[in-house]
Structure formats: structure tokens, C-alpha cells
Amino acid sequence: MQQQPIVAELKGITKRFPGIVANDNISFQLRKGEIHALLGENGAGKSTLMNILFGLYQPDEGHIEINGQPVVIDGAGKAIELRIGMVHQHFKLVKPFTVAENIILGNEPVKGISVDIKSANDRVRKLSDQYGLKVDPRVRVENITVGMQQRVEILKTLYRGADILIFDEPSAVLTVQEIDELLDILRALAREGKSIIIITHKLKEIMAIADTCTVIRRGKVVGSVAVKESSERQLAEMMVGRSVNFQVVKDKSKPGKPVLEVNGLTVQGEHGKAVVDEVTFQIRGGEIFGIAGVDGNGQTQLVEAITGMRKASGGSVKVLGKELLNASVRNITEAGVSHIPEDRHKHGLVLDFSVSENMVLNNYYKEPYSRNGILSYKAMDVNATKLAEEFDVRMSSIHTAARSLSGGNQQKAIIARELKRDPELIIAVQPTRGLDVGAIEFVHKQLIAARNAGKAVLLVSFELEELYGLSDRLAVIYEGRIMGQMEADEKNEEQIGLMMAGNVMGDAQRHTV
Amino acid sequence: MKWTSKPFHALSVSALALMLVVTGCGAKNNAENGGAANKENAGAPSDNSGKDFKIGMVTDGGGVNDKSFNESAWEGLQRLKKETGADVKPLESKGESDFEPNLNQMVKAGYNLTWGIGFMMNKAITTVAKQNPEAKLASIDSEVDAPNVASVMFAENEGSFLVGVVAAMMTKTNKVAFVGGVEGDLIKRFETGFVEGVKAANPNVKVEISYVGDFTKPDLGKAAAATLYNDGADIIYHAAGGSGNGIFTEAKDRVSKGEKVWVIGVDKDQSIEFGNDITLTSMVKRVDEAVVIVSKEVIAGKFEGGKTRLLTLKDKAVGLPENNPNIPEDVMAKVKEYEGKITSGEITVPFK
Amino acid sequence: MQVLNKIFTKQGTYVPLIAIVLGLLVGAIVMLMGGYNPIDAYAAMLNKIFGSTYDFGEAIRQVTPLIFTGLAVAFAFRAGLFNIGAEGQFITGMTAATWIGINLELPWFIHMPLAVLVGGLAGAMWAGIAGWLKASRGVNEVISTIMLNWIAYYLANFMVRVVMVEPGQNRSRDIQESASASIDWLVTLTDSARIHWGTLVAVLCSFVFYYILWKTRQGYELRASGFNPDAAHYAGINVKGSVVKAMMISGTLAGLGGAFESLGVFKSMAVMNALPGYGFDGIAVSLLGGNNPFGIIFGGLLFGFLSYGSSGMSFEADVPNEIIRIVIGAVIFFVASHGIVKFFLKPFFRKRREEKKGAA
């Protein structure tokens, strides 16, 4: 790999935003045909650096060379001209258009005065076959999966002749199956001589496909290593700046009194079908109860029914013995329930509020934050400063809008808020989604600490490893029904897998025997 | 008749701005000078008696190009300028709150006479007249109780009576209709006169009455007309200002589909704007005449403040336009007959 | 771009000022094309606004209702609602205040404040209907407020023509002297310009607006519901209640504007021939003011002054109304579209930045 020529080089790049140095004298080399991972914690400055390479930001200092020539990239147009393509985390596709129409948008082949859609279809199909993308150019984008949409974005860059492809956290939006396919595609692209930069904080992906890995911490390059000669642990340490413990350490649980009792809880879906169907379980203080299942099997509705955000049609939800079925969100919160929601942008934060205002989202009305109906920003700021420090939420100021925080820091802010309210029951849905290893470790420790302090924790996650690591007991949900409950132990892995596919516990056991 | 109050807001203004930038500023030529200039070139010599006089008018919300009484008043002032050499100027109001400052502007600039056009101006004229007892003002369509204001009203009832006669004699369905803008004393006068006229000419003809509740909504006028035409009325007389334009639109649609329906216009000869194929005739109100007469009195030093004059059929201030190509001779003869009866006092049309 | 943004947020006053200048320049070009002298025209406009105490007083009178309706629209907007109905709320407030002003006989220190209060309440109720429809039935407030505008309009005309009519006239009886909101000594001082307490109340209202939204618990809830109703729901905020409250506060502001227009300016209420347009102008004013309560005062001043001064352009400089509207339209267009102004300024600021860099 070292013999390959350097296709892109960033030299001494510095970029400052108000109150923060996002990139501090960063240098970075990309060689032809390599997959180069850019690893760093949430908010370390990876995306900023790549946005500079793609021309979306201008560096305050330093310069860029492409194929040895110094260049000024003053916009995405210039980047495309230099054969640089970027696949963003949030796709920029026109939903009602077909795949081919999206790909040729802005660069349409014409025949006479009309767009030559047929030759566009052919070209797209040819490109798709070349890299094994399996995309049908004629279907509408609104009708295809997220994974497919990502491939359309990849095709778009290829269609415009990109040789350098930048991927911004490409696996964040994908299912496990889709991630595997994406990795295959990346390999195929590299084989064809494309140079790839992949922004990520997922160590497993890096180990699986990357040739080189550059680690950034707090805006500075920590080092660049050949992945083959490195290890997950080494990369994690470089990224976080200390040794990381992958294994969750916890004592055996000492369950106390029952905190949450759910009995026969049923939620009607839009078409009259029960999306949560007679669900019954119990969580005691001092234990973490995990709910496993493939996304979309009623987890969201179950949690929303328990937290009062959605009307349940029947059953019972008791918190510390108090019946709270269909009580208001406020009453349920007051009863000692805190909720780390699944969708942090939709529910967890008011993005246009400052961090300080967000940190009191469900207790703003209490003293000291408001007194006689008057807000005390001072008290809010004290609270926010304390929480941000304790949970290492990084931002330029507690007065900046939550929108400007990186995804991981937004999540940390929510977790800080929800854990520090001193609840009896913590409902955490996908609490570590989008976090880097250091942050994940931190969140896990916090959840365990809460459990050790006698709190009950309901953990909903799609990642089995997380569930095994944290939970004391597990239930598997499938199409709104609990298929079975058991001790959280890797020994049960196969059984759990079968239940997630719809086999009830009895069946599952028969299979395993 | 058009009592528009144009809400002045950003969207319409910027849209207008764009439109006017595109369609060119030539508009100014015929709007401002063109009309007057042409007449001047062709017209009669001025006696220059009024050359030291400044006479102004404040429009209500409709503006000087309202195709109705404001425009008519402005035509009167332009004629005055031509005939006497007086300095004349219009000032447009955008809404009710502009009336007072606009009147004040002219009064304080030392105008010899300031006209307030339309009954909406009543209160503003009263206030300004009382605050400036030295100033001379004049009012159209409403009676102002102040010693320095001359008020001019019209016997719309009499003119409306005559078009009622036309309608009654020319309807094929024995059903005609009246569409008013907003209910009130003035519009009531149109209605009453019309109904009386129809009754006098043919008691078997039924008159439908409808008010659209707005003077500026052609769509409401169109909807009202559609209902009335569908109900079997074939002639509609309107006193609905801008809303009345919608009545013409509806009539045009129907005529082009082969139906035979008519509209009777108001204030000015509306056949000039909407065409003889749908405009049966119009109830013309000579606001221009009134403006010229009273203004000339000021120039002659014979201004009669505190007096209200009612201009009637006898004064030729209301009535049918000169040309009526759609009215057959027998009907016209009948109209003349009633005209004679009214001016002679044989018939009294209720002024209510 | 980032640096540019910083410059503009720091020195945010540049943009509107330059926008006004740009708008006036475009207007000047149009006037030149039409053969009119723009300098005379603008001098006439300024003279009309600032030339006499009477005119200045009247210009302020013109601005006052615009601040009320501007605040009304902006308040709803801050809570995520688009209140097209400031117009109807204004009319309702005007009607209610006029009724109190005509029919009750009370000492002035009770009568006028009571009439104003009832006007505000009427506006609140009128807007509350739309808020309630949205909260309980999910009816889009844009549609319901447009409908309510018309209902208010016809209802007000009915009230004036049938219930409160001055015989023989197309307007209501005059309000009692005790209900007048005029500031008599200022009216005398300004040669009978119709100056009233509403102006002061409007300015106070923008402080109240600021205080409620940013300093109270209630305001926190309204803003949260406005920015992100899902998150507000998650936080246990009664989002539906917030909708009703926000609409009612918005309606109060518009209703107060209407009350003062009747009690302070007209002293009676005329049968309207069309929607008077105060509420629609309020949308423009709130846009000009960036939905900021203090920005709205300036938006209202700009809009009201231009509108009032324009008659000077036509009277003194003989500029036809069509061209005057282009001039006003151009100014408002530039102020409302910050983006265009920034676009024009971009090269200038970039150059300056590079010079600075070169110097360093």
C-alpha cells in the first residue's frame, strides 16, 4: 500500500468556530486505492475536516493538495470537478424522483431538448453492475430502503466521476444486514482503484475493511496507523486517550421491591391491530430489564404507552404500586419515571433551545428553575454547567442551540438530564446509539450505577451485545407480544435469536434441545 | 360606485411592484397627464378665470382610477382645469384612517376648495371642517353639518326608477334582480327607486333583492349573479361597486354560452368598459357635473357653505347615458314619459 | 460563510439599514425612468412624516395598530402557529370596545380602560376559537382564522349597521367622551393629530411579549411547543393547552389594537366595505421585525412611515400612486429578504476580510 501515490493531502488545516477549535493543525494523507478510516469521538472534528475537503467549509489555516497540486476548494462544485464525492449521513435525494433521475440531477444527458432518460438508465445500470450495487434505476426513491438510498448516493458520486469518496458515518442509519453489504461495496470500490475515506467511530468496521486509520481527538491528529498492525483496543485507546474497558463489569443484582409492574398492556395500532399485545412484565429496583427484538416489533409503542405519550387500550401500568395507565406524561414523570427516548431529535431535545434550556426540559417548572411562574436562567445555567461537566458534553457554550451539538453530545446531554433527575425508573431506548466507545462505556457505567443504587432500569435495544452486557433479565418482543423472559446470558443467545424471529419460548427450547 | 379600501400590505405591494416594473412606467402618461393633455389640445379655450385657484379632492379607498365616482369626480376637476385654468389635484386614501390627514394636507396647503368624495368621508370632513373653520370643503354623497361645507347628494332613487322601467319592459322571464354592496341608506335608495320603477312599468315583474356585503369582491358578485340568473332573473341592476364587476363576468360567461341575460350598470356608462352585449344600460350619476358646478361657484365667489343640494333628474344629474343601443324605441319612449312625470312632480319616487 | 454570519449577527443593524437604502435606490431608479425627480420625492416623503407636529403625530397614529397586529402575528408564530386571523381579532376587539364605549356611562378612569380591556378580551376569544379548534379537532389554524376573519367582518358590520348605528349614517354612534383614549394635551399640541394611549400600550406590549416568552414558565412551554411539539409532549407540557393560550394571547394583542383604533382614532366605527387590512399588514410587520418584539416596533415604524409619507410624495412631488407603491414595495422587499442584501454585501465583506488577513 505504501507504494501507491498520494491522491489527496491536507496540510496543517486549522478551522475555528466560535468558542471552539474544530481542527487544530491537522495533516492527513490519502493514497490511491486505499480505504482510510477517520476515527474519533463525537465532536472530535472528523466531519469538519471532511467538509473542508469537500469544499463546504474554508480552512482558516493550511491548504489542500490533490494529486500533488495545491488547490482551493471553494464549494462542492469545485470538489466534484476535482473528482471528490461525498456521501452524507443525511441523504440529499428527491423522494418522488426515480433513482436514475436523482443520479443525473444537475448533470442530465440530453437528446435534442429533452432529457435522455433511457441512456441515463443504461449508464446507471452499468455503473451499478460494475460495483455490485444492485440498484434498479427506474424505481422511485421514496419506495426503496434506506440502504438502497445510500447506494443511490454512492452511484451519484460515481456518475459524476468521483475517484475520492468520502463517507460520513455510513453505517449509522443501516441495519446489520445492510452494513455487511455496504462493507462489500466499499471493498469493491477500492478494488476498482477508488480511494475511500470513511468517517466512523465503529471499531469493528474499521478492523473489517480499513487499510489505514487516522485518529483524531479534540481537533488534533493522535496518529495514523496501519490497521493490520493494530488492534481494536489500541485504536480505542488512541481515540479516547485512556484505556477502555469493553466488558461491562457489574455485580450480581440485588433486586428490591417491584418498581414497574406492567400487566396485560395493550396498544391498538392504526389499523385496529394490536401493536402491543397483552404485555406483562415486572422490574424490581436494582435490576436492569432488557427488551430484545428486531426494530419495529412494538418496542416504540410499548415505551410510549408506559411513559404516557400514547394511549393504551387496556391493561395496567403501575409504578411503585401506583396505577398510571393513560396518566399524563407529567404525572408519570412526577411518579419518578425518566425516559431516554429513541429519537433524540424528535422527542429528546428542542433543537432550537439552548443546551441550558434543554437540560431542564421536564423539570423547568420546578424550583429553582422557576419560581412563581418566573424562570431563573441562572439556576438553569448552574444545572447545565454541572451536568455538562459530569457527563462530558462538549460544546462551545451552554447557551448555544442544541442543534449545533454533534449527535453524540446531544445524546449525552439527554442522558445526563434523565439520569440526574433522581428517578425510580429509568426507561432507556437505544441509549448508546451514535456514541463512540468511550461514551458508550460511560453511559453503561452510569446505567449500572443507577441500578446499583436501587433504581429500576428498562432497557430497549437492538444490539444484543449491549443487552447481554447490561441486563439482568431479558424479554424478547415479537409483533407486540413478549415471546419469553429469561436470565441475560450469552448461553441463551441461540434461543433469543429464534424468539426474535417469532418462535415462542417453548418452541425455542425444543429447538435448542 | 366603488368604495374600495385597498389593504396596503407587503405582498400585494411587491407583486404590484414587479408587475409594474415589467409592464412599464408608460402608464403614468395616460394616468396623469395624457388624458387631460389630449383634451386640452383638442379642447375649448380656457377663460382663465380660475388660474389663481387651487382645488383638490381626496378619494375614498377606491382611488382615482376606480372606474366609478372617484374617477368621475376627477374627470370633473380635469374639465374644470381646462375650462377655468384652476390648479387641481387628487389625493388618494388607502384606508379610512387616511381621510383626515389627507383632507388636512389640502386644507393646510391653502386649497380654496377641498372635495371629499364618497359618504365614507362624512365624519372626516365634519372633523376637519370644524377644526379649520376658514377652509372651504365639499362633500359628495353625504350631508355634512358644517357652515363651511357644501354637500352634494343625488336623487339615485329617480335614476334607478328609470332603469327599473327599462328592466320591467325588457325582461323575458318576468323576473329581474337588484344586487347591492353593503346595506345602508345610500344603497337602499338605489334599491327603492329600482323596485318602484319596475312596479310602475309592469306590476307582474318580480324583483329579487340581494346584498353581497362587500364593495370590493367580484367573486361574491359573480356568485350572487349566478344564483339570481339560475333563479330565472334575466336582468340584474347592481349598486355594488367592485363586487359588481363579477356580475358582468357572470353575464359574459352566460351570454357566450347562448343564454340571454343583461346587467344594468351604475354610476358611469359601464357599457364602455364591459361592452354592449351584456350592458343593457346604466344608471349614470354625474358626479363630474356636481364637482364642476360647485367648484365654479367657489371661483366666482359664490360658495354656499352649510348648504346641501340634491341633484335630481331635473338637473340631468342622474339618469340613463346618452347612447342606449340596446333599448328599443318603444321602451325609450316609455322612459321619456316617466322622466317627464318625475320632473314635473306627477310621480314622486320615495327618497329612502 | 461562518465569519460572514458572525459579522451580521454582531452588527445586525447594518442589514436593515442597507436594505432600506437599497430599496430607496431601486425606487429612485424607477422614478427616474418614469421621469420624476427622486430627490424631490423623497424630500416630500420625509417632509410629510417629519414636516409638522400634526403629520408626525398622524404618522405615529398610523404606526400604532401595525405594532399591535405585528406583535399578535409574531407571538403566535413563536408558538408555532400562523395567525392569519389578526385581522378578524382586530375587528372583533374594535367592535367590542366600540360597544362598551357607546353604551356604558362610567367615569373616564373606568370607562376607557374597561373598553380597552373588553376589546382585548374579545380578540382573545376570537383567536381562542381557532386555538380550540386546532387543539381539539386538529383544524389547521390558517384555514380557521381566515374563515373567522370573514365572520368577524360580517358580524362587525351587522353590529354597526343594526345595533350601534347612527341614524342616517353608515357608521355607529360616537363613543362617550369618557371612553376616549385620546391624549388630549398631545392632540392639542400637535394641531389635532389623533394621538392616543394605544401607542404607549403597544410599546408596553412588546415588553410584555418579551417578558412572557422568555422570562416565564408559560413562555418556556409556548416556545417549546412552537419549536418542537413532539419534544414538548415528551416533556409533559400540555401542547394543546399551549396552542389555545398562545392564540388567545395573540388575539389579545390584535384586539387591543382594534380597541384603540376605535377609542383613540375614529371614536366610532364605520361599516366596512372590505377587510381593513391591519392584520395582513401585521404579517408583513412581524416579518420585517424578525418576529422579535422590539424588531416589530421598528418594522411597524418603517411600514407605517412609508405608508404615511407616501401621500406626501404624491401631493408634493406629483409622483403617481403606482410608482409610489413600487418604491414602498422595493424597500419592504429588501428589508424582508435579508438574503439578497447579504448577497450584495458579500463581496464587500470578503474583500475587507482578506485585507485584514493581508495586513496580519
Coordinates of N, CA and C in Angstrom, one line a residue, chain B residues 11 51 77 114-115 186 209 337:
Chain B
L11 N -47.2 42.0 0.5 CA -47.3 41.1 -0.6 C -47.8 41.7 -1.9
K51 N -57.4 80.8 -12.6 CA -56.0 80.4 -12.6 C -55.3 80.6 -11.2
L77 N -62.9 67.6 -12.2 CA -61.8 68.5 -11.8 C -60.9 68.8 -13.1
T114 N -61.7 71.9 -1.0 CA -61.2 70.5 -0.9 C -62.4 69.6 -0.9
W115 N -62.4 68.7 -1.9 CA -63.5 67.8 -2.0 C -63.2 66.5 -1.3
L186 N -77.7 54.9 1.5 CA -77.5 55.2 0.1 C -77.9 54.2 -0.8
I209 N -84.0 40.8 -4.4 CA -83.0 41.7 -3.8 C -81.9 40.9 -3.2
E337 N -91.4 59.2 -21.0 CA -92.7 59.5 -20.4 C -92.5 59.6 -18.9

